[in-house]
XYZ file of C-alpha atoms in Angstrom:
366
model
C -15.925 14.113 41.373
C -12.157 14.053 41.018
C -12.043 10.520 42.395
C -14.763 9.386 39.970
C -12.949 11.033 37.061
C -9.648 9.428 38.061
C -11.260 5.991 38.333
C -12.993 6.366 34.968
C -9.764 7.500 33.318
C -7.851 4.613 34.885
C -10.481 2.158 33.665
C -10.314 3.586 30.144
C -6.518 3.320 30.115
C -6.723 -0.269 31.360
C -9.270 -1.201 28.666
C -7.076 0.387 25.981
C -4.075 -1.518 27.307
C -5.965 -4.818 27.169
C -7.240 -4.104 23.671
C -3.751 -3.391 22.331
C -2.784 -6.913 23.448
C -4.979 -8.247 20.619
C -2.917 -10.177 18.033
C -4.021 -7.833 15.217
C -1.573 -5.235 16.554
C 1.247 -7.627 15.754
C 4.548 -7.835 17.554
C 7.722 -5.761 17.600
C 10.931 -7.404 16.338
C 13.138 -9.210 18.852
C 16.078 -11.601 19.060
C 18.014 -12.307 15.855
C 15.530 -10.272 13.834
C 16.126 -7.208 15.988
C 19.885 -7.689 15.780
C 19.712 -7.718 11.996
C 17.624 -4.547 12.083
C 20.145 -2.814 14.327
C 22.892 -3.673 11.838
C 21.059 -1.888 9.016
C 22.570 1.448 7.929
C 19.002 2.764 7.728
C 18.338 2.126 11.437
C 19.539 4.961 13.623
C 18.757 6.157 17.148
C 16.326 3.335 17.822
C 14.278 3.364 14.616
C 14.387 3.261 10.832
C 14.940 6.646 9.204
C 14.125 7.948 5.749
C 17.092 8.830 3.559
C 16.246 12.524 3.908
C 14.345 14.377 6.631
C 11.199 15.964 5.281
C 8.510 17.600 7.358
C 4.856 17.402 6.415
C 3.634 20.688 7.878
C 5.890 23.704 7.578
C 4.538 26.250 10.072
C 2.131 26.720 12.984
C -0.593 28.417 10.939
C -0.564 25.469 8.536
C -0.824 23.098 11.500
C -3.905 24.861 12.871
C -5.545 24.833 9.432
C -4.980 21.084 9.123
C -6.321 20.416 12.617
C -9.461 22.349 11.690
C -9.848 20.438 8.405
C -9.271 17.088 10.060
C -11.551 17.374 13.079
C -14.128 20.071 12.278
C -14.585 20.861 8.599
C -16.856 18.696 6.456
C -15.409 17.689 3.085
C -18.095 17.274 0.382
C -18.162 13.965 -1.502
C -15.606 12.344 0.778
C -17.585 9.090 0.446
C -19.478 7.982 -2.682
C -23.236 7.652 -2.397
C -23.479 5.246 -5.324
C -22.071 1.733 -5.641
C -18.589 1.701 -7.191
C -18.646 -0.322 -10.445
C -16.468 -3.410 -10.707
C -15.784 -6.483 -12.839
C -15.528 -9.967 -11.330
C -12.707 -11.834 -13.074
C -12.343 -15.532 -12.268
C -8.770 -15.702 -10.971
C -8.651 -19.490 -10.988
C -9.299 -19.871 -14.721
C -6.725 -17.387 -16.035
C -4.354 -18.576 -18.731
C -1.149 -19.179 -16.719
C 0.955 -18.011 -19.665
C -0.728 -14.603 -19.802
C 0.861 -11.706 -17.907
C -1.922 -9.757 -16.199
C -2.693 -7.402 -13.329
C -6.003 -7.196 -11.482
C -6.552 -4.316 -9.071
C -8.719 -4.999 -6.006
C -9.079 -1.342 -4.969
C -6.810 0.772 -2.752
C -3.310 -0.811 -3.041
C -4.340 -4.464 -3.250
C -3.180 -6.059 -6.499
C -3.140 -9.575 -7.934
C -0.571 -10.187 -10.653
C 0.339 -13.093 -12.885
C 3.826 -12.860 -14.385
C 5.963 -15.501 -16.102
C 3.539 -18.190 -14.923
C 3.829 -17.103 -11.280
C 1.216 -15.497 -9.041
C 1.793 -12.399 -6.931
C -0.390 -10.718 -4.334
C 0.532 -7.201 -3.218
C -0.660 -5.535 0.018
C -3.991 -7.426 0.114
C -6.800 -5.969 2.222
C -9.867 -8.176 1.764
C -11.632 -7.778 5.103
C -13.587 -4.666 4.106
C -11.967 -2.386 6.689
C -8.632 -0.697 7.426
C -8.703 0.041 11.131
C -7.923 -1.870 14.318
C -11.122 -0.422 15.827
C -14.494 -2.158 15.353
C -16.044 1.066 14.029
C -13.101 1.959 11.784
C -12.959 2.947 8.130
C -15.032 0.688 5.864
C -14.752 -0.094 2.167
C -17.071 1.707 -0.259
C -20.057 -0.274 -1.461
C -19.146 -2.389 -4.468
C -15.382 -2.371 -3.871
C -14.904 -5.415 -1.644
C -15.854 -8.041 -4.212
C -13.123 -10.673 -3.760
C -12.572 -13.125 -0.942
C -9.413 -15.028 -0.069
C -11.170 -18.282 -1.005
C -11.456 -17.029 -4.594
C -7.690 -16.584 -4.921
C -5.449 -19.247 -6.443
C -2.315 -20.306 -4.593
C 0.093 -17.381 -4.315
C 3.782 -17.804 -5.135
C 4.838 -14.389 -3.811
C 3.035 -12.295 -1.215
C 4.564 -8.793 -1.216
C 3.968 -6.494 1.773
C 5.299 -2.941 1.540
C 4.847 -1.974 5.223
C 2.753 -2.706 8.279
C 0.062 0.012 8.226
C -3.463 -1.387 8.450
C -4.423 -0.411 4.895
C -1.537 -2.555 3.573
C -1.107 -5.321 6.159
C -4.565 -6.616 7.065
C -4.632 -9.070 9.956
C -7.779 -10.942 8.912
C -6.650 -11.312 5.289
C -3.182 -12.495 6.290
C -4.616 -15.165 8.596
C -6.839 -16.488 5.798
C -3.917 -16.559 3.352
C -1.680 -18.649 5.589
C -2.029 -21.930 3.678
C -2.008 -20.344 0.196
C 1.369 -18.568 0.201
C 4.741 -19.951 -0.888
C 6.906 -16.917 0.033
C 6.358 -13.637 1.877
C 8.671 -10.794 0.820
C 8.691 -7.686 2.991
C 10.903 -5.191 4.802
C 13.188 -5.867 7.749
C 11.228 -6.627 10.901
C 7.775 -7.036 9.347
C 8.222 -10.798 9.474
C 7.796 -10.621 13.252
C 4.085 -9.958 12.694
C 3.806 -12.942 10.342
C 5.658 -15.311 12.651
C 3.489 -14.170 15.569
C 0.414 -14.901 13.435
C 1.542 -18.455 12.712
C 3.493 -18.256 9.459
C 6.517 -20.580 9.239
C 9.780 -18.684 9.528
C 11.351 -20.370 6.513
C 8.954 -18.705 4.027
C 9.557 -15.186 5.370
C 12.043 -13.122 3.360
C 12.804 -9.749 5.014
C 15.016 -7.312 3.169
C 16.631 -3.893 3.429
C 16.658 -1.140 0.798
C 18.732 -2.160 -2.209
C 18.532 -5.922 -1.576
C 18.057 -8.342 -4.459
C 16.391 -11.778 -4.376
C 16.844 -14.112 -7.350
C 14.556 -17.137 -7.530
C 15.135 -20.286 -9.565
C 11.950 -19.763 -11.572
C 13.261 -16.690 -13.436
C 11.768 -14.123 -11.048
C 13.898 -11.431 -9.419
C 12.551 -9.125 -6.718
C 14.438 -6.049 -5.522
C 13.400 -4.174 -2.391
C 14.032 -0.449 -2.570
C 13.504 2.756 -0.644
C 10.397 4.887 -0.261
C 9.783 7.930 1.944
C 7.275 6.779 4.562
C 7.087 5.189 8.038
C 5.677 2.168 9.906
C 3.488 1.592 12.956
C 0.668 -0.661 14.143
C 0.287 0.482 17.755
C 2.273 3.135 19.593
C 5.921 2.491 18.760
C 6.755 3.403 15.158
C 9.775 2.980 12.920
C 10.663 -0.478 14.247
C 10.316 -2.220 10.896
C 11.067 -1.098 7.369
C 8.826 0.325 4.617
C 9.820 -0.603 1.066
C 9.008 -0.417 -2.634
C 9.420 -3.317 -5.067
C 11.017 -3.938 -8.442
C 9.620 -7.182 -9.868
C 11.431 -8.693 -12.866
C 10.704 -11.628 -15.129
C 12.829 -12.557 -18.164
C 10.848 -10.101 -20.311
C 9.179 -7.584 -17.977
C 10.048 -5.119 -15.257
C 7.398 -3.757 -12.892
C 7.674 -1.182 -10.114
C 5.388 -0.809 -7.089
C 5.850 2.306 -4.969
C 4.335 1.117 -1.724
C 3.404 4.260 0.208
C 5.685 7.277 0.163
C 6.028 10.972 -0.407
C 7.752 12.516 -3.394
C 11.534 12.608 -3.169
C 14.668 12.197 -5.257
C 14.505 8.410 -4.932
C 12.204 8.188 -7.972
C 14.920 9.630 -10.200
C 17.543 7.368 -8.630
C 15.420 4.215 -8.970
C 14.636 5.114 -12.581
C 18.308 5.601 -13.389
C 19.404 2.445 -11.578
C 16.669 -0.017 -12.584
C 14.589 1.548 -15.366
C 13.013 1.645 -17.779
C 9.912 -0.087 -16.412
C 7.175 -1.729 -18.436
C 4.580 -0.977 -15.757
C 4.468 1.105 -12.578
C 1.893 0.763 -9.795
C 1.887 4.226 -8.242
C 0.435 5.336 -4.917
C -2.088 8.049 -5.786
C -4.647 8.972 -3.149
C -5.167 9.594 0.577
C -2.917 12.641 0.379
C -3.076 15.811 2.432
C -0.852 18.760 3.283
C -0.709 17.346 6.806
C 1.200 14.288 5.574
C 2.635 15.566 2.316
C 6.000 14.110 3.295
C 4.733 10.544 3.240
C 2.063 10.464 0.481
C 2.391 11.803 -3.064
C -0.081 14.247 -4.573
C -1.311 13.438 -8.118
C 0.927 15.982 -9.854
C 3.918 14.383 -8.101
C 2.723 10.918 -9.112
C 2.737 11.972 -12.767
C 6.217 13.491 -12.439
C 7.567 10.452 -10.557
C 6.207 8.069 -13.204
C 8.180 9.897 -15.870
C 11.282 9.967 -13.672
C 11.004 6.204 -13.254
C 10.883 5.947 -17.062
C 7.750 3.782 -16.977
C 5.866 3.037 -20.197
C 2.549 2.283 -18.473
C 1.138 3.323 -15.110
C -1.748 2.147 -12.919
C -2.650 4.508 -10.055
C -3.479 2.734 -6.780
C -4.273 3.740 -3.167
C -7.644 5.239 -4.097
C -11.372 4.553 -4.598
C -11.957 2.038 -1.798
C -11.364 3.738 1.564
C -11.577 7.362 2.705
C -8.426 7.981 4.731
C -7.791 11.622 3.816
C -9.800 14.828 3.577
C -10.404 14.969 -0.158
C -13.374 13.934 -2.330
C -13.241 10.209 -3.028
C -12.959 10.734 -6.806
C -10.307 13.471 -6.698
C -7.182 11.256 -6.951
C -8.300 9.396 -10.087
C -9.721 12.571 -11.662
C -6.570 14.589 -11.049
C -4.108 11.912 -12.154
C -6.098 11.565 -15.387
C -5.659 15.282 -16.042
C -1.990 15.346 -15.036
C -1.252 12.325 -17.253
C -2.307 14.025 -20.462
C 0.579 14.497 -22.931
C 2.949 12.524 -20.702
C 5.479 9.987 -21.906
C 3.646 7.097 -20.232
C 0.243 5.516 -20.883
C -2.261 5.758 -18.028
C -4.354 2.653 -17.297
C -7.458 3.148 -15.144
C -9.090 -0.276 -14.712
C -12.197 -0.866 -12.676
C -11.786 -3.024 -9.597
C -11.480 -6.613 -10.822
C -10.878 -5.690 -14.468
C -8.223 -7.707 -16.301
C -5.239 -5.594 -17.378
C -3.296 -7.317 -20.169
C 0.355 -6.394 -19.737
C 1.228 -7.203 -23.359
C -1.696 -5.333 -24.900
C -0.656 -1.765 -25.727
C -4.034 -1.111 -27.326
C -6.226 -2.007 -24.350
C -8.397 0.929 -23.382
C -10.104 1.719 -20.094
C -13.295 3.596 -19.313
C -13.450 6.621 -17.050
C -15.696 4.563 -14.783
C -15.752 7.143 -11.963
C -17.649 9.705 -14.006
C -21.293 10.319 -13.023
C -20.915 8.429 -9.745
C -22.218 10.502 -6.861
């Protein structure tokens, strides 16, 4: 029996090893790219480090509770039974002079600004897992295909987790993208997947990129991590400040609450719009994902006039009811200094329309 067990275990390990050779797992930085990473002040002891150390779970009893919740306890309403409502906007017929945002669910966002097109953390394959049976999109949320997108001037990737860097989507986008802007090291995945090196722009925290068309993109810090297989922290996670001649927009990427929101607000604010990670939170990873009350506080600290919550209502990655993030941020946003915008997936958000109103579309959905 021991021999049979050992052989079975060896076979399983071998199969796992072969599977992790699949291109979807990407490739770790090497050569000149790795040398640039090693020269970053944020890369220490063999990996990128957050500006401050911050543990997610604080004691052993908490750890045991989270293990129980994660692997044993059933969370009611974690997945919606009904179809999530959406609006199908034709992206190819938009007025190029109109500044708009269209949310695709989770953190995927299409934006048109100053006549340029942006695509942020697109996941359009309907799943966010390297495993065939992994987490699937809710019914009604995966309504856009890559073929329906116009050409993209700027593809922005905050980090390399599967719910932000989707292998299938990135392959399909290859001939539509003018520039890819991402953190140090993430370009290794893109180059491995066939993207030309000269369109890959990889930046550290605090870097500024000024384009000839009036667009400026600044890559800033967030409190998170990176990993696609087993070796994490080898490329950088970032947030974005996107500026046109008359607008300034902030996208958090993923990250836990920390003092960097105040610092970014003081250094770059005020912001016309903020796209804020709000969802897939848990005490087990409180350090790397904000809870809704922190999202509301951070939005004010950024000095944003308008806020769209993202990272919710498409995939169940955490142990909370699917509707909880959008419900809670709606409550926490009452009497705040910013205006909360809660578009349906695919709904056109007019960045110059202060009077546009949005339905509470999640109500009465089981």
